[in-house]
């Protein structure tokens, strides 16, 4: 077999090589990475719940009650009371008849798209949709096309000849690398007109957007009729792990029968479901976390624009600074690292060519002082390495 080394070496040369860092200690803004203290701005723990004492305690109690592993898939004997109660609470939280837990968001998206669609059906996704939606589209055997970011007009043309099969349109609610919101009103109207189903992956909206943290759909005032399929993940604002799909009785029953990434995998540890029940109540009740986050977002954007940094049109905790080449993004990331600040450089293929960026993410767990420290470091960096 041909050696793997040349391709790895090429990756290194074009600044696309990825490596992992070893993090020790508690999840939160103050990190210990590769043995060094760092201030992190790259976590998706937007509300600061990953290390919350009540969430930790719930996980410990869950492990003591149920054991660590779930033992089997949900359809065998892995579906615990903790899973079941969490599903009911998520259905209530999202205002939908049913919710179904998946082991990860990646698997939820694969399961929904490939479980609902097959040969003869059509699937459309935004060009900037998460990789798991794209992979779901490829796996489904449906006809699959990606429309230019937010281009409702073109999507409308593509939806025109209706045909016989099912038509599913999927979009991120908040785009994970840009932080902007999908044009959900327009998409919902279009899908209603063309009799297509709309699916929203709200991995970065749930917990963060809307007064009660119900995400993009709360922000836009959309319900199960306009958006029949809602996917949420639990590893981001909820601070735990896993994902869910929420929708009608028929949708959830269909997924239980047909979603292979639901059927053929071990259920989440029940203790994780218990921890998520605790974090869900914090998400719902502690509105101050969202308010604090909004305040920090404003603080960061004001400071960054004073520094002349190119911000994107994002009102979410995802605040990318697009610098261009992968090389430059790496240089900026290393420059911040020298100041003890960790912000990850996002490069192709995660983002399009020449739009490499620093992906700054803010959390309610950050202090104002920490955000000012980031701005200070960015200011120094800009002097040394102008855009
Ligand atoms: C993180 C993410 C996922 C995947 O969720 P996991 O639970 O991490 O597998 C899916 N969609 C979007 C938009 C995401 O950002």
mmCIF file of C-alpha atoms and ligand atoms in Angstrom:
data_model
loop_
_atom_site.group_PDB
_atom_site.id
_atom_site.type_symbol
_atom_site.label_atom_id
_atom_site.label_comp_id
_atom_site.label_asym_id
_atom_site.label_seq_id
_atom_site.Cartn_x
_atom_site.Cartn_y
_atom_site.Cartn_z
ATOM 1 C CA UNK A 1 0.000 0.000 0.000
ATOM 2 C CA UNK A 2 1.108 3.560 -0.774
ATOM 3 C CA UNK A 3 2.688 5.417 2.135
ATOM 4 C CA UNK A 4 0.540 7.883 4.063
ATOM 5 C CA UNK A 5 3.425 10.201 4.824
ATOM 6 C CA UNK A 6 3.547 12.334 1.660
ATOM 7 C CA UNK A 7 -0.041 13.515 2.117
ATOM 8 C CA UNK A 8 0.530 14.283 5.779
ATOM 9 C CA UNK A 9 3.639 16.227 4.860
ATOM 10 C CA UNK A 10 1.724 18.154 2.196
ATOM 11 C CA UNK A 11 -0.935 19.072 4.729
ATOM 12 C CA UNK A 12 1.743 20.410 7.031
ATOM 13 C CA UNK A 13 3.235 22.513 4.249
ATOM 14 C CA UNK A 14 -0.063 24.151 3.348
ATOM 15 C CA UNK A 15 -0.793 24.914 7.021
ATOM 16 C CA UNK A 16 -3.750 22.537 7.185
ATOM 17 C CA UNK A 17 -2.260 20.045 9.593
ATOM 18 C CA UNK A 18 -4.377 19.571 12.677
ATOM 19 C CA UNK A 19 -3.135 18.565 16.065
ATOM 20 C CA UNK A 20 -4.753 18.023 19.401
ATOM 21 C CA UNK A 21 -3.934 19.637 22.671
ATOM 22 C CA UNK A 22 -4.214 18.008 26.013
ATOM 23 C CA UNK A 23 -6.500 19.822 28.399
ATOM 24 C CA UNK A 24 -6.364 19.082 32.105
ATOM 25 C CA UNK A 25 -8.832 20.182 34.695
ATOM 26 C CA UNK A 26 -12.290 21.681 34.648
ATOM 27 C CA UNK A 27 -14.049 22.959 31.534
ATOM 28 C CA UNK A 28 -14.347 26.759 31.752
ATOM 29 C CA UNK A 29 -12.601 29.944 30.593
ATOM 30 C CA UNK A 30 -9.452 29.214 32.639
ATOM 31 C CA UNK A 31 -7.844 26.223 30.992
ATOM 32 C CA UNK A 32 -4.798 24.167 31.615
ATOM 33 C CA UNK A 33 -3.572 23.170 28.160
ATOM 34 C CA UNK A 34 -0.394 21.212 27.500
ATOM 35 C CA UNK A 35 0.649 22.025 31.048
ATOM 36 C CA UNK A 36 0.138 25.778 30.680
ATOM 37 C CA UNK A 37 -2.546 28.148 32.031
ATOM 38 C CA UNK A 38 -4.554 29.657 29.211
ATOM 39 C CA UNK A 39 -7.648 31.816 28.848
ATOM 40 C CA UNK A 40 -9.936 30.069 26.383
ATOM 41 C CA UNK A 41 -12.241 31.622 23.789
ATOM 42 C CA UNK A 42 -13.029 28.551 21.753
ATOM 43 C CA UNK A 43 -15.469 26.459 23.750
ATOM 44 C CA UNK A 44 -19.121 25.959 22.827
ATOM 45 C CA UNK A 45 -20.062 25.863 26.516
ATOM 46 C CA UNK A 46 -21.922 29.150 25.932
ATOM 47 C CA UNK A 47 -23.733 29.302 29.251
ATOM 48 C CA UNK A 48 -20.924 27.950 31.410
ATOM 49 C CA UNK A 49 -22.848 24.836 32.432
ATOM 50 C CA UNK A 50 -20.276 22.123 31.639
ATOM 51 C CA UNK A 51 -18.681 22.557 35.038
ATOM 52 C CA UNK A 52 -21.764 23.665 36.994
ATOM 53 C CA UNK A 53 -21.903 21.989 40.434
ATOM 54 C CA UNK A 54 -25.581 21.016 40.054
ATOM 55 C CA UNK A 55 -24.919 19.389 36.693
ATOM 56 C CA UNK A 56 -21.908 17.518 38.056
ATOM 57 C CA UNK A 57 -23.887 16.359 41.066
ATOM 58 C CA UNK A 58 -26.745 15.117 38.865
ATOM 59 C CA UNK A 59 -24.259 13.115 36.807
ATOM 60 C CA UNK A 60 -22.758 11.574 39.939
ATOM 61 C CA UNK A 61 -26.188 10.650 41.268
ATOM 62 C CA UNK A 62 -27.136 9.248 37.883
ATOM 63 C CA UNK A 63 -24.023 7.072 37.775
ATOM 64 C CA UNK A 64 -24.680 5.832 41.315
ATOM 65 C CA UNK A 65 -28.267 4.965 40.410
ATOM 66 C CA UNK A 66 -27.891 3.534 36.887
ATOM 67 C CA UNK A 67 -24.228 2.602 36.554
ATOM 68 C CA UNK A 68 -21.960 4.109 33.951
ATOM 69 C CA UNK A 69 -22.833 2.449 30.665
ATOM 70 C CA UNK A 70 -26.387 2.173 29.343
ATOM 71 C CA UNK A 71 -25.694 -1.445 28.440
ATOM 72 C CA UNK A 72 -27.401 -1.520 25.055
ATOM 73 C CA UNK A 73 -29.177 0.431 22.337
ATOM 74 C CA UNK A 74 -32.489 2.188 23.107
ATOM 75 C CA UNK A 75 -34.493 -0.504 21.318
ATOM 76 C CA UNK A 76 -32.913 -3.279 23.363
ATOM 77 C CA UNK A 77 -32.687 -2.457 27.081
ATOM 78 C CA UNK A 78 -30.658 0.755 27.016
ATOM 79 C CA UNK A 79 -33.614 3.174 27.277
ATOM 80 C CA UNK A 80 -33.642 4.245 30.930
ATOM 81 C CA UNK A 81 -36.133 6.271 32.946
ATOM 82 C CA UNK A 82 -33.587 9.124 32.876
ATOM 83 C CA UNK A 83 -33.575 9.100 29.051
ATOM 84 C CA UNK A 84 -37.341 8.928 28.957
ATOM 85 C CA UNK A 85 -37.858 11.805 31.384
ATOM 86 C CA UNK A 86 -35.317 13.945 29.560
ATOM 87 C CA UNK A 87 -37.142 13.335 26.269
ATOM 88 C CA UNK A 88 -40.400 14.452 27.846
ATOM 89 C CA UNK A 89 -38.770 17.554 29.283
ATOM 90 C CA UNK A 90 -37.135 18.421 25.961
ATOM 91 C CA UNK A 91 -40.475 18.053 24.173
ATOM 92 C CA UNK A 92 -42.030 20.426 26.665
ATOM 93 C CA UNK A 93 -39.114 22.865 26.467
ATOM 94 C CA UNK A 94 -39.287 23.042 22.667
ATOM 95 C CA UNK A 95 -43.102 23.104 22.636
ATOM 96 C CA UNK A 96 -43.308 19.984 20.457
ATOM 97 C CA UNK A 97 -45.303 16.762 20.855
ATOM 98 C CA UNK A 98 -42.244 14.472 21.113
ATOM 99 C CA UNK A 99 -38.475 14.462 21.379
ATOM 100 C CA UNK A 100 -36.005 11.644 20.718
ATOM 101 C CA UNK A 101 -32.484 11.445 22.135
ATOM 102 C CA UNK A 102 -29.526 10.605 19.916
ATOM 103 C CA UNK A 103 -25.999 9.882 21.073
ATOM 104 C CA UNK A 104 -24.514 12.888 19.223
ATOM 105 C CA UNK A 105 -25.666 15.710 16.962
ATOM 106 C CA UNK A 106 -23.673 14.187 14.148
ATOM 107 C CA UNK A 107 -25.679 10.995 14.486
ATOM 108 C CA UNK A 108 -28.982 12.852 14.847
ATOM 109 C CA UNK A 109 -28.455 14.605 11.527
ATOM 110 C CA UNK A 110 -27.333 11.425 9.765
ATOM 111 C CA UNK A 111 -30.316 9.588 11.211
ATOM 112 C CA UNK A 112 -32.948 12.172 10.313
ATOM 113 C CA UNK A 113 -31.848 12.784 6.744
ATOM 114 C CA UNK A 114 -31.148 9.170 5.856
ATOM 115 C CA UNK A 115 -34.131 7.926 7.877
ATOM 116 C CA UNK A 116 -36.638 10.198 6.143
ATOM 117 C CA UNK A 117 -35.280 10.227 2.597
ATOM 118 C CA UNK A 118 -34.307 7.640 0.014
ATOM 119 C CA UNK A 119 -34.012 7.175 -3.731
ATOM 120 C CA UNK A 120 -36.480 9.440 -5.553
ATOM 121 C CA UNK A 121 -36.542 12.059 -2.769
ATOM 122 C CA UNK A 122 -34.790 15.430 -2.768
ATOM 123 C CA UNK A 123 -32.635 17.083 -0.134
ATOM 124 C CA UNK A 124 -31.454 20.701 -0.102
ATOM 125 C CA UNK A 125 -29.017 22.250 2.320
ATOM 126 C CA UNK A 126 -27.323 25.602 2.813
ATOM 127 C CA UNK A 127 -23.742 25.615 1.561
ATOM 128 C CA UNK A 128 -22.564 26.462 5.078
ATOM 129 C CA UNK A 129 -24.547 23.742 6.831
ATOM 130 C CA UNK A 130 -22.713 21.552 9.316
ATOM 131 C CA UNK A 131 -20.752 18.590 7.919
ATOM 132 C CA UNK A 132 -23.166 16.119 9.522
ATOM 133 C CA UNK A 133 -26.077 17.410 7.418
ATOM 134 C CA UNK A 134 -23.974 17.093 4.296
ATOM 135 C CA UNK A 135 -22.952 13.559 5.238
ATOM 136 C CA UNK A 136 -26.597 12.718 5.956
ATOM 137 C CA UNK A 137 -27.480 13.939 2.474
ATOM 138 C CA UNK A 138 -24.780 11.791 0.892
ATOM 139 C CA UNK A 139 -25.799 8.751 2.897
ATOM 140 C CA UNK A 140 -29.512 9.078 2.128
ATOM 141 C CA UNK A 141 -29.342 8.296 -1.617
ATOM 142 C CA UNK A 142 -31.730 11.223 -2.178
ATOM 143 C CA UNK A 143 -30.921 13.820 -4.830
ATOM 144 C CA UNK A 144 -28.826 16.324 -2.883
ATOM 145 C CA UNK A 145 -27.953 19.932 -3.723
ATOM 146 C CA UNK A 146 -26.466 22.733 -1.654
ATOM 147 C CA UNK A 147 -27.721 26.279 -2.238
ATOM 148 C CA UNK A 148 -25.468 29.333 -1.831
ATOM 149 C CA UNK A 149 -25.544 30.635 1.749
ATOM 150 C CA UNK A 150 -29.014 32.024 2.561
ATOM 151 C CA UNK A 151 -30.079 32.152 -1.111
ATOM 152 C CA UNK A 152 -33.822 31.637 -0.737
ATOM 153 C CA UNK A 153 -34.532 32.804 -4.254
ATOM 154 C CA UNK A 154 -32.380 30.173 -5.913
ATOM 155 C CA UNK A 155 -33.687 27.512 -3.547
ATOM 156 C CA UNK A 156 -37.199 28.546 -4.606
ATOM 157 C CA UNK A 157 -36.308 27.883 -8.238
ATOM 158 C CA UNK A 158 -34.839 24.499 -7.385
ATOM 159 C CA UNK A 159 -37.987 23.574 -5.481
ATOM 160 C CA UNK A 160 -40.186 24.360 -8.473
ATOM 161 C CA UNK A 161 -40.935 21.138 -10.271
ATOM 162 C CA UNK A 162 -42.567 19.411 -7.336
ATOM 163 C CA UNK A 163 -42.365 15.786 -8.420
ATOM 164 C CA UNK A 164 -43.490 12.824 -6.358
ATOM 165 C CA UNK A 165 -40.860 12.184 -3.729
ATOM 166 C CA UNK A 166 -40.369 13.858 -0.372
ATOM 167 C CA UNK A 167 -38.505 17.143 -0.241
ATOM 168 C CA UNK A 168 -36.480 18.153 2.803
ATOM 169 C CA UNK A 169 -34.689 21.473 3.249
ATOM 170 C CA UNK A 170 -32.134 21.598 6.075
ATOM 171 C CA UNK A 171 -30.378 24.578 7.548
ATOM 172 C CA UNK A 172 -28.324 25.395 10.597
ATOM 173 C CA UNK A 173 -30.271 27.860 12.781
ATOM 174 C CA UNK A 174 -27.044 29.634 13.738
ATOM 175 C CA UNK A 175 -24.170 28.933 11.355
ATOM 176 C CA UNK A 176 -21.392 27.367 13.341
ATOM 177 C CA UNK A 177 -18.409 29.081 11.742
ATOM 178 C CA UNK A 178 -19.988 32.469 10.896
ATOM 179 C CA UNK A 179 -22.376 32.995 13.805
ATOM 180 C CA UNK A 180 -25.138 34.449 11.613
ATOM 181 C CA UNK A 181 -28.765 33.299 11.648
ATOM 182 C CA UNK A 182 -30.540 31.461 8.859
ATOM 183 C CA UNK A 183 -33.343 33.452 7.180
ATOM 184 C CA UNK A 184 -35.914 31.248 8.851
ATOM 185 C CA UNK A 185 -39.025 33.316 8.081
ATOM 186 C CA UNK A 186 -38.237 33.236 4.365
ATOM 187 C CA UNK A 187 -37.326 29.556 4.411
ATOM 188 C CA UNK A 188 -40.471 28.640 6.335
ATOM 189 C CA UNK A 189 -42.677 30.557 3.914
ATOM 190 C CA UNK A 190 -40.978 29.029 0.892
ATOM 191 C CA UNK A 191 -41.163 25.476 2.257
ATOM 192 C CA UNK A 192 -44.869 25.916 3.056
ATOM 193 C CA UNK A 193 -45.532 27.128 -0.499
ATOM 194 C CA UNK A 194 -43.569 24.320 -2.126
ATOM 195 C CA UNK A 195 -44.738 21.586 0.250
ATOM 196 C CA UNK A 196 -41.221 20.854 1.421
ATOM 197 C CA UNK A 197 -40.294 19.999 5.005
ATOM 198 C CA UNK A 198 -38.017 22.387 6.807
ATOM 199 C CA UNK A 199 -35.419 21.020 9.224
ATOM 200 C CA UNK A 200 -33.447 23.320 11.523
ATOM 201 C CA UNK A 201 -30.253 22.188 13.228
ATOM 202 C CA UNK A 202 -30.119 24.585 16.146
ATOM 203 C CA UNK A 203 -26.898 23.331 17.747
ATOM 204 C CA UNK A 204 -25.696 26.888 18.436
ATOM 205 C CA UNK A 205 -29.059 28.583 19.004
ATOM 206 C CA UNK A 206 -30.638 26.436 21.704
ATOM 207 C CA UNK A 207 -30.010 27.740 25.182
ATOM 208 C CA UNK A 208 -28.574 30.952 23.771
ATOM 209 C CA UNK A 209 -31.276 32.641 21.689
ATOM 210 C CA UNK A 210 -34.802 33.554 22.724
ATOM 211 C CA UNK A 211 -35.888 34.833 26.108
ATOM 212 C CA UNK A 212 -36.200 31.348 27.530
ATOM 213 C CA UNK A 213 -33.350 29.852 25.556
ATOM 214 C CA UNK A 214 -35.580 27.957 23.138
ATOM 215 C CA UNK A 215 -33.281 28.991 20.341
ATOM 216 C CA UNK A 216 -33.678 30.286 16.811
ATOM 217 C CA UNK A 217 -37.286 29.168 16.562
ATOM 218 C CA UNK A 218 -38.230 31.136 19.677
ATOM 219 C CA UNK A 219 -36.398 34.149 18.285
ATOM 220 C CA UNK A 220 -38.308 33.917 14.996
ATOM 221 C CA UNK A 221 -41.599 32.816 16.555
ATOM 222 C CA UNK A 222 -41.815 29.590 14.527
ATOM 223 C CA UNK A 223 -43.479 26.366 15.621
ATOM 224 C CA UNK A 224 -43.784 22.744 14.605
ATOM 225 C CA UNK A 225 -46.099 23.558 11.666
ATOM 226 C CA UNK A 226 -43.539 25.821 9.996
ATOM 227 C CA UNK A 227 -40.477 23.797 11.038
ATOM 228 C CA UNK A 228 -41.481 20.146 11.372
ATOM 229 C CA UNK A 229 -37.973 18.916 12.239
ATOM 230 C CA UNK A 230 -35.859 20.497 14.977
ATOM 231 C CA UNK A 231 -32.450 19.105 15.923
ATOM 232 C CA UNK A 232 -30.734 20.261 19.090
ATOM 233 C CA UNK A 233 -27.400 19.260 20.540
ATOM 234 C CA UNK A 234 -26.616 18.933 24.228
ATOM 235 C CA UNK A 235 -22.828 19.282 24.138
ATOM 236 C CA UNK A 236 -22.869 23.041 23.568
ATOM 237 C CA UNK A 237 -25.010 25.462 25.590
ATOM 238 C CA UNK A 238 -26.372 22.578 27.680
ATOM 239 C CA UNK A 239 -22.837 21.718 28.714
ATOM 240 C CA UNK A 240 -23.312 17.931 28.618
ATOM 241 C CA UNK A 241 -23.352 15.537 25.671
ATOM 242 C CA UNK A 242 -25.772 14.083 23.161
ATOM 243 C CA UNK A 243 -28.511 15.454 20.948
ATOM 244 C CA UNK A 244 -32.211 15.241 20.232
ATOM 245 C CA UNK A 245 -34.771 15.585 17.477
ATOM 246 C CA UNK A 246 -38.117 17.194 18.319
ATOM 247 C CA UNK A 247 -41.282 17.103 16.232
ATOM 248 C CA UNK A 248 -44.560 15.319 15.686
ATOM 249 C CA UNK A 249 -45.537 11.931 17.014
ATOM 250 C CA UNK A 250 -45.276 10.473 13.492
ATOM 251 C CA UNK A 251 -41.805 11.962 12.925
ATOM 252 C CA UNK A 252 -40.417 10.519 16.145
ATOM 253 C CA UNK A 253 -42.017 7.098 15.622
ATOM 254 C CA UNK A 254 -40.623 7.022 12.080
ATOM 255 C CA UNK A 255 -37.126 7.805 13.350
ATOM 256 C CA UNK A 256 -37.386 5.089 16.019
ATOM 257 C CA UNK A 257 -38.204 2.595 13.257
ATOM 258 C CA UNK A 258 -35.852 3.868 10.551
ATOM 259 C CA UNK A 259 -32.966 6.021 11.741
ATOM 260 C CA UNK A 260 -29.999 3.660 11.619
ATOM 261 C CA UNK A 261 -27.800 5.938 13.728
ATOM 262 C CA UNK A 262 -30.494 5.690 16.414
ATOM 263 C CA UNK A 263 -31.096 1.978 16.172
ATOM 264 C CA UNK A 264 -27.612 0.569 15.808
ATOM 265 C CA UNK A 265 -25.756 2.310 18.582
ATOM 266 C CA UNK A 266 -25.492 2.177 22.349
ATOM 267 C CA UNK A 267 -27.708 4.650 24.197
ATOM 268 C CA UNK A 268 -26.030 7.571 25.992
ATOM 269 C CA UNK A 269 -25.039 6.849 29.563
ATOM 270 C CA UNK A 270 -28.183 7.476 31.659
ATOM 271 C CA UNK A 271 -26.077 9.618 33.991
ATOM 272 C CA UNK A 272 -25.494 12.001 31.077
ATOM 273 C CA UNK A 273 -29.252 12.218 30.624
ATOM 274 C CA UNK A 274 -29.620 12.985 34.360
ATOM 275 C CA UNK A 275 -26.968 15.690 34.107
ATOM 276 C CA UNK A 276 -28.773 17.145 31.105
ATOM 277 C CA UNK A 277 -32.039 17.302 33.044
ATOM 278 C CA UNK A 278 -30.251 19.462 35.610
ATOM 279 C CA UNK A 279 -28.711 21.645 32.916
ATOM 280 C CA UNK A 280 -32.053 22.014 31.121
ATOM 281 C CA UNK A 281 -33.578 23.499 34.253
ATOM 282 C CA UNK A 282 -30.648 25.926 34.532
ATOM 283 C CA UNK A 283 -30.992 26.844 30.828
ATOM 284 C CA UNK A 284 -34.683 27.551 31.322
ATOM 285 C CA UNK A 285 -34.550 29.337 34.651
ATOM 286 C CA UNK A 286 -31.329 31.315 34.647
ATOM 287 C CA UNK A 287 -32.067 33.976 32.074
ATOM 288 C CA UNK A 288 -29.220 36.049 33.519
ATOM 289 C CA UNK A 289 -26.749 33.788 31.729
ATOM 290 C CA UNK A 290 -28.148 34.828 28.344
ATOM 291 C CA UNK A 291 -28.235 38.474 29.414
ATOM 292 C CA UNK A 292 -24.630 38.353 30.539
ATOM 293 C CA UNK A 293 -23.624 36.676 27.298
ATOM 294 C CA UNK A 294 -25.353 39.401 25.276
ATOM 295 C CA UNK A 295 -23.537 42.045 27.309
ATOM 296 C CA UNK A 296 -20.168 40.360 26.643
ATOM 297 C CA UNK A 297 -20.959 40.072 22.918
ATOM 298 C CA UNK A 298 -21.619 43.824 22.752
ATOM 299 C CA UNK A 299 -18.442 44.532 24.733
ATOM 300 C CA UNK A 300 -16.364 42.363 22.406
ATOM 301 C CA UNK A 301 -17.854 43.763 19.202
ATOM 302 C CA UNK A 302 -17.392 47.363 20.289
ATOM 303 C CA UNK A 303 -13.784 46.754 21.270
ATOM 304 C CA UNK A 304 -12.980 44.759 18.147
ATOM 305 C CA UNK A 305 -14.453 47.352 15.817
ATOM 306 C CA UNK A 306 -12.451 50.071 17.573
ATOM 307 C CA UNK A 307 -9.381 47.987 16.758
ATOM 308 C CA UNK A 308 -10.510 47.904 13.134
ATOM 309 C CA UNK A 309 -10.911 44.129 13.132
ATOM 310 C CA UNK A 310 -13.146 42.678 10.420
ATOM 311 C CA UNK A 311 -16.154 41.347 12.323
ATOM 312 C CA UNK A 312 -18.952 39.385 10.737
ATOM 313 C CA UNK A 313 -22.664 40.168 11.027
ATOM 314 C CA UNK A 314 -23.148 37.986 14.086
ATOM 315 C CA UNK A 315 -25.239 38.693 17.155
ATOM 316 C CA UNK A 316 -24.415 35.319 18.665
ATOM 317 C CA UNK A 317 -21.514 34.191 20.874
ATOM 318 C CA UNK A 318 -19.722 33.035 17.712
ATOM 319 C CA UNK A 319 -17.613 36.047 16.679
ATOM 320 C CA UNK A 320 -15.237 35.093 13.876
ATOM 321 C CA UNK A 321 -12.380 37.282 12.713
ATOM 322 C CA UNK A 322 -11.727 36.348 9.093
ATOM 323 C CA UNK A 323 -8.052 36.819 8.246
ATOM 324 C CA UNK A 324 -7.746 35.025 4.878
ATOM 325 C CA UNK A 325 -5.102 32.371 4.414
ATOM 326 C CA UNK A 326 -4.662 29.341 6.624
ATOM 327 C CA UNK A 327 -1.101 30.507 7.270
ATOM 328 C CA UNK A 328 -2.251 33.862 8.575
ATOM 329 C CA UNK A 329 -4.954 32.312 10.753
ATOM 330 C CA UNK A 330 -2.336 30.040 12.292
ATOM 331 C CA UNK A 331 0.008 32.986 12.857
ATOM 332 C CA UNK A 332 -2.750 34.955 14.636
ATOM 333 C CA UNK A 333 -3.710 31.972 16.725
ATOM 334 C CA UNK A 334 -0.071 31.465 17.740
ATOM 335 C CA UNK A 335 0.292 35.171 18.495
ATOM 336 C CA UNK A 336 -2.640 34.998 20.886
ATOM 337 C CA UNK A 337 -1.234 31.830 22.384
ATOM 338 C CA UNK A 338 1.962 33.684 23.210
ATOM 339 C CA UNK A 339 -0.250 36.029 25.252
ATOM 340 C CA UNK A 340 -1.792 33.060 27.064
ATOM 341 C CA UNK A 341 -5.034 33.152 25.094
ATOM 342 C CA UNK A 342 -6.498 30.251 23.215
ATOM 343 C CA UNK A 343 -8.606 30.903 20.122
ATOM 344 C CA UNK A 344 -8.699 28.247 17.465
ATOM 345 C CA UNK A 345 -7.810 28.907 13.851
ATOM 346 C CA UNK A 346 -10.487 27.511 11.546
ATOM 347 C CA UNK A 347 -9.192 26.525 8.132
ATOM 348 C CA UNK A 348 -10.403 24.735 4.992
ATOM 349 C CA UNK A 349 -12.189 22.431 4.500
ATOM 350 C CA UNK A 350 -14.174 23.546 7.570
ATOM 351 C CA UNK A 351 -14.519 26.988 5.945
ATOM 352 C CA UNK A 352 -14.099 28.004 2.267
ATOM 353 C CA UNK A 353 -10.647 28.668 0.821
ATOM 354 C CA UNK A 354 -9.212 32.074 1.793
ATOM 355 C CA UNK A 355 -11.700 32.625 4.567
ATOM 356 C CA UNK A 356 -9.623 31.120 7.344
ATOM 357 C CA UNK A 357 -10.458 32.739 10.607
ATOM 358 C CA UNK A 358 -10.057 32.963 14.314
ATOM 359 C CA UNK A 359 -13.283 31.668 15.750
ATOM 360 C CA UNK A 360 -13.806 33.569 18.975
ATOM 361 C CA UNK A 361 -16.584 32.181 21.122
ATOM 362 C CA UNK A 362 -17.868 33.870 24.241
ATOM 363 C CA UNK A 363 -19.476 32.291 27.273
ATOM 364 C CA UNK A 364 -21.541 33.554 30.163
ATOM 365 C CA UNK A 365 -18.727 32.137 32.295
ATOM 366 C CA UNK A 366 -16.305 34.795 30.971
ATOM 367 C CA UNK A 367 -15.815 37.984 32.965
ATOM 368 C CA UNK A 368 -15.696 41.450 31.415
ATOM 369 C CA UNK A 369 -12.018 41.596 32.398
ATOM 370 C CA UNK A 370 -11.304 38.431 30.454
ATOM 371 C CA UNK A 371 -12.948 39.830 27.325
ATOM 372 C CA UNK A 372 -10.900 43.022 27.730
ATOM 373 C CA UNK A 373 -7.771 40.883 28.010
ATOM 374 C CA UNK A 374 -8.631 39.224 24.711
ATOM 375 C CA UNK A 375 -9.168 42.612 23.060
ATOM 376 C CA UNK A 376 -5.888 43.844 24.444
ATOM 377 C CA UNK A 377 -4.053 40.837 23.019
ATOM 378 C CA UNK A 378 -5.800 41.243 19.659
ATOM 379 C CA UNK A 379 -4.742 44.908 19.620
ATOM 380 C CA UNK A 380 -1.098 44.006 20.147
ATOM 381 C CA UNK A 381 -1.287 41.364 17.492
ATOM 382 C CA UNK A 382 -2.684 43.704 14.915
ATOM 383 C CA UNK A 383 0.258 46.060 15.260
ATOM 384 C CA UNK A 384 2.727 43.283 14.632
ATOM 385 C CA UNK A 385 0.871 41.476 11.908
ATOM 386 C CA UNK A 386 -1.562 43.792 10.094
ATOM 387 C CA UNK A 387 -4.254 42.275 7.936
HETATM 388 C C1 LIG B 1 -21.657 20.610 16.845
HETATM 389 C C2 LIG B 1 -22.657 20.521 15.764
HETATM 390 C C3 LIG B 1 -23.251 19.313 15.417
HETATM 391 C C4 LIG B 1 -22.778 18.010 15.984
HETATM 392 O O1 LIG B 1 -23.163 17.834 17.281
HETATM 393 P P1 LIG B 1 -22.343 16.817 18.210
HETATM 394 O O2 LIG B 1 -23.260 16.523 19.321
HETATM 395 O O3 LIG B 1 -21.108 17.522 18.600
HETATM 396 O O4 LIG B 1 -22.050 15.611 17.353
HETATM 397 C C5 LIG B 1 -24.266 19.322 14.486
HETATM 398 N N1 LIG B 1 -24.657 20.463 13.892
HETATM 399 C C6 LIG B 1 -24.092 21.642 14.184
HETATM 400 C C7 LIG B 1 -24.571 22.882 13.491
HETATM 401 C C8 LIG B 1 -23.069 21.709 15.111
HETATM 402 O O5 LIG B 1 -22.481 22.860 15.370
#
